[in-house]
mmCIF file of C-alpha atoms in Angstrom:
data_model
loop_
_atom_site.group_PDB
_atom_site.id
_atom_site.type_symbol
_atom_site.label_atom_id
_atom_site.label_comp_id
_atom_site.label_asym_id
_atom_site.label_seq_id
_atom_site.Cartn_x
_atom_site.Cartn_y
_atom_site.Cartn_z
ATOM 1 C CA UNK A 26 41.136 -131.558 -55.896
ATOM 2 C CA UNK A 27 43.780 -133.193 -53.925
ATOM 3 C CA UNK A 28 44.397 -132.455 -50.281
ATOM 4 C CA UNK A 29 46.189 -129.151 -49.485
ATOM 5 C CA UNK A 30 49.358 -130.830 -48.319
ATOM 6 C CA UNK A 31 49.659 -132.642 -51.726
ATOM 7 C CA UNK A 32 49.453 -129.637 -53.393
ATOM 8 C CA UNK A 33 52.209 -128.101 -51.372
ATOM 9 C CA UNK A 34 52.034 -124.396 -49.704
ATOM 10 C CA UNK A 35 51.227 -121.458 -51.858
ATOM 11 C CA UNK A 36 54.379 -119.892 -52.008
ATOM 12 C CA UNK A 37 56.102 -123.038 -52.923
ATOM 13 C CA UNK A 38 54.364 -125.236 -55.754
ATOM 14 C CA UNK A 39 56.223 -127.471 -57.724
ATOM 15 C CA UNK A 40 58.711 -126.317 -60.320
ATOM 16 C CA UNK A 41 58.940 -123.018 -58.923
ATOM 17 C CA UNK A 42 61.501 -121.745 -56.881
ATOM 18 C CA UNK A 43 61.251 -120.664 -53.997
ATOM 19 C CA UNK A 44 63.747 -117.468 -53.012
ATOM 20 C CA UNK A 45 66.583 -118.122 -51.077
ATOM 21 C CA UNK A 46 67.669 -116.674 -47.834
ATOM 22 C CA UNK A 47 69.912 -113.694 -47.825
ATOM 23 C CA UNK A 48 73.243 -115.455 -47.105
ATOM 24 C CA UNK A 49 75.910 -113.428 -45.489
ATOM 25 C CA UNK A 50 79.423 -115.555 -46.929
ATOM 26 C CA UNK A 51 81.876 -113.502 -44.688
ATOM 27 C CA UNK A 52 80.310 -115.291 -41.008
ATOM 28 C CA UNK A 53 81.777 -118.277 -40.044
ATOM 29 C CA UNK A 54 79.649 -121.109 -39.529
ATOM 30 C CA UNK A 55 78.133 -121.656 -36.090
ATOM 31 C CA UNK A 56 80.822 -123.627 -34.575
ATOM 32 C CA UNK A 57 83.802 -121.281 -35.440
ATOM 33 C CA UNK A 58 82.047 -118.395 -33.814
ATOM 34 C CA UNK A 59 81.270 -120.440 -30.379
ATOM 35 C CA UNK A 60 84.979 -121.130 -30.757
ATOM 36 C CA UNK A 61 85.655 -117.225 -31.056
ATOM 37 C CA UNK A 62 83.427 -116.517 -28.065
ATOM 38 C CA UNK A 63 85.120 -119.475 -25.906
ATOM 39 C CA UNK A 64 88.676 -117.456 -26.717
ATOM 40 C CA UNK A 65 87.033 -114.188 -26.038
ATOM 41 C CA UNK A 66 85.791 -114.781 -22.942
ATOM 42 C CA UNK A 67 89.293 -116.718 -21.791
ATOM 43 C CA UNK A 68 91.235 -113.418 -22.918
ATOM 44 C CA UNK A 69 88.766 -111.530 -20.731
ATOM 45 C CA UNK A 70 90.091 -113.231 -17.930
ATOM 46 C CA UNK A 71 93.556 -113.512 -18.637
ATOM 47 C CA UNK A 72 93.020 -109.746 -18.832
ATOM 48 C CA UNK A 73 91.809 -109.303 -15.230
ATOM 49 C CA UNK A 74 94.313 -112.131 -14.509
ATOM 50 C CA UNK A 75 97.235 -109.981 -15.650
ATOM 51 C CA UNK A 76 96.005 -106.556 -14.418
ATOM 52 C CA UNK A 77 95.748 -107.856 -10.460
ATOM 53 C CA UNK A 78 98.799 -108.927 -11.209
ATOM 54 C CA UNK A 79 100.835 -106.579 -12.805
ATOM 55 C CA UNK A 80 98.944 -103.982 -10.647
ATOM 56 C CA UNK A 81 98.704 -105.169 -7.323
ATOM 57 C CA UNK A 82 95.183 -103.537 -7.800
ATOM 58 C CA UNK A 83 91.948 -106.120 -7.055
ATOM 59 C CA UNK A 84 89.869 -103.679 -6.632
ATOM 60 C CA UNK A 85 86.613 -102.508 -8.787
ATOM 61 C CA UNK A 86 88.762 -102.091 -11.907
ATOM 62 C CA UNK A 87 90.207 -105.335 -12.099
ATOM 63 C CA UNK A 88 86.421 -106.456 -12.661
ATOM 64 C CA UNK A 89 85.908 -104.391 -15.878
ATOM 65 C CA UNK A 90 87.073 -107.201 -18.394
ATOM 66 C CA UNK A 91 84.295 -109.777 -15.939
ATOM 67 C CA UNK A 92 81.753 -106.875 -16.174
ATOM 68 C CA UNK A 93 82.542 -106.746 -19.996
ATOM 69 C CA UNK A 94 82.134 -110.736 -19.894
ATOM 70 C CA UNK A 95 78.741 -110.578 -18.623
ATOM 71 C CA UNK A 96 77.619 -107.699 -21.038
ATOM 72 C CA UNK A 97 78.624 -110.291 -23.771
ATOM 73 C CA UNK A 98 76.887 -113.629 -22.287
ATOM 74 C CA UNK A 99 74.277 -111.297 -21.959
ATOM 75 C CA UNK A 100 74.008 -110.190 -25.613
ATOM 76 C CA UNK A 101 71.746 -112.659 -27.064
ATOM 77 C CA UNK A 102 68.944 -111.868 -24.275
ATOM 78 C CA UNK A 103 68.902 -108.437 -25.494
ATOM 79 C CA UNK A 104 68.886 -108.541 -29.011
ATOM 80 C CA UNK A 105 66.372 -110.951 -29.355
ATOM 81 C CA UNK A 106 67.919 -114.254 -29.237
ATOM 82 C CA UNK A 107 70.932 -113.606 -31.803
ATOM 83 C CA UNK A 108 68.499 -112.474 -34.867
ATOM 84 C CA UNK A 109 69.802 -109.615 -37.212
ATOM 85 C CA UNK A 110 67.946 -107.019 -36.620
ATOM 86 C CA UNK A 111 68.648 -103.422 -35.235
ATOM 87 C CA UNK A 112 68.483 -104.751 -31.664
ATOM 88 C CA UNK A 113 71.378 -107.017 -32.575
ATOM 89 C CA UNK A 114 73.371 -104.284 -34.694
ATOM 90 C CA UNK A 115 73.298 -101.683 -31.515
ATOM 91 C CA UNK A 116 73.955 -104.127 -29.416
ATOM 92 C CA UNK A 117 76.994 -104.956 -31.336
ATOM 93 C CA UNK A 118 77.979 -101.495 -30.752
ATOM 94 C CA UNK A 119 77.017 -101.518 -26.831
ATOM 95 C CA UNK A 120 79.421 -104.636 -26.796
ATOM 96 C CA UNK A 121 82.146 -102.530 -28.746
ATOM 97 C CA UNK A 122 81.419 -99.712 -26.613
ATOM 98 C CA UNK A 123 81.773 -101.097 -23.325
ATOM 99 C CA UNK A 124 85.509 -103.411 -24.405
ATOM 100 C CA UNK A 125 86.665 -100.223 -25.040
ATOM 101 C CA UNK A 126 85.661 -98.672 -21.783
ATOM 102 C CA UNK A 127 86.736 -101.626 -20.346
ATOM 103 C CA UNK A 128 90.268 -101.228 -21.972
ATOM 104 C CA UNK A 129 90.391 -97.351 -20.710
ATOM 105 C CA UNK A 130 89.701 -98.763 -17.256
ATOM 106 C CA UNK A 131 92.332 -101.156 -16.931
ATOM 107 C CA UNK A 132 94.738 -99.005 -19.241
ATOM 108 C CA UNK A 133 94.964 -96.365 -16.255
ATOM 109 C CA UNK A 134 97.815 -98.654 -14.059
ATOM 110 C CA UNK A 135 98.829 -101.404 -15.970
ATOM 111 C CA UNK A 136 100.165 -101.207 -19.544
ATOM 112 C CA UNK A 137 99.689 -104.778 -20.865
ATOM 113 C CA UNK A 138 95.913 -106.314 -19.627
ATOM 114 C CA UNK A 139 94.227 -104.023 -22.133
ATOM 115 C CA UNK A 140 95.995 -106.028 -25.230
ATOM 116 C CA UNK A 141 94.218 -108.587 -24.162
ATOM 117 C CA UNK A 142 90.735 -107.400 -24.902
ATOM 118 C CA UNK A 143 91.406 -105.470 -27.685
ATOM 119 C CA UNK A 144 90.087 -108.962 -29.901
ATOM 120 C CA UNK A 145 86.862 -108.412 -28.636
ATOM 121 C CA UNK A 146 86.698 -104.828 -30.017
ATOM 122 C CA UNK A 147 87.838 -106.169 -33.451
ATOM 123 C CA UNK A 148 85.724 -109.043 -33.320
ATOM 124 C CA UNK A 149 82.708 -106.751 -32.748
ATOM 125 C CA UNK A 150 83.913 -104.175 -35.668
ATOM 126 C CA UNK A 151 84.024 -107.030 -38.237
ATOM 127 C CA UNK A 152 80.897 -108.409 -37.043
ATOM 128 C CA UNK A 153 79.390 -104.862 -37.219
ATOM 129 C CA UNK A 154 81.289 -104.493 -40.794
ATOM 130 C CA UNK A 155 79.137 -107.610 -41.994
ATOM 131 C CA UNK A 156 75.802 -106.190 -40.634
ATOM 132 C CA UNK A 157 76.579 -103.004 -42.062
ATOM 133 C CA UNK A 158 77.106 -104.950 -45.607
ATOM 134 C CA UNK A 159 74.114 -107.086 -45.358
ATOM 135 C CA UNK A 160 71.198 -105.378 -43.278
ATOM 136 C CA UNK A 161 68.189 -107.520 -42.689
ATOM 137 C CA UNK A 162 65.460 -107.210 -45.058
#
């Protein structure tokens, strides 16, 4: 009998195939969504940018859209390093949950730096819209 690695693994032998990987096709590849992120986090401080600004306010307000930054670097160290999972899907939410506190914050004296994270909360619908489609296995 040849050697186990010439035989290949028991799940995969030769002229069988093996199952793919549940594929979700509405995520962009890897590099678009470090892209997304990179704008993100710029319009999060354009936001505070505009609000201290507009405001005349630099006080603990005008750090909501940094505070809201840091939730979202944070992400992937609390829902297990960017797997889908349920950690990731309510942490989607938490992210959601917290732009649009965030938005309420700066909303109460200037008009025009909430528009400015209001991507974040759409970019954190869709991607909970996709999980919701496709749920891990």
């Amino acid at each position: 009998m040849p050697p186990r690695s010439a035989r290949g693994s028991p799940r995969h032998r030769p002229g069988r195939s093996v199952p793919a990987a549940r594929k979700m096709p509405m995520v962009p590849p890897d590099y678009m969504v470090g892209l997304i992120w990179t704008v993100l986090l710029g319009l999060m401080g354009a936001a505070r940018w505009v609000y201290v600004r507009q405001s005349g306010d630099s006080g603990w307000r005008s750090w909501a859209p940094y505070a809201l930054g840091a939730v979202c670097i944070a992400y992937p160290f609390y829902t297990s390093g960017l797997k889908l999972n349920a950690a990731a899907y309510w942490g989607t939410w938490l992210t959601i949950a917290c732009t649009v506190a965030a938005i309420f914050v700066l909303r109460t004296r200037d008009a025009r730096s909430p528009w400015y994270l209001l991507p974040t909360a759409i970019w954190g619908g869709y991607v909970v819209s996709v999980m919701t489609a496709y749920p891990p296995m």
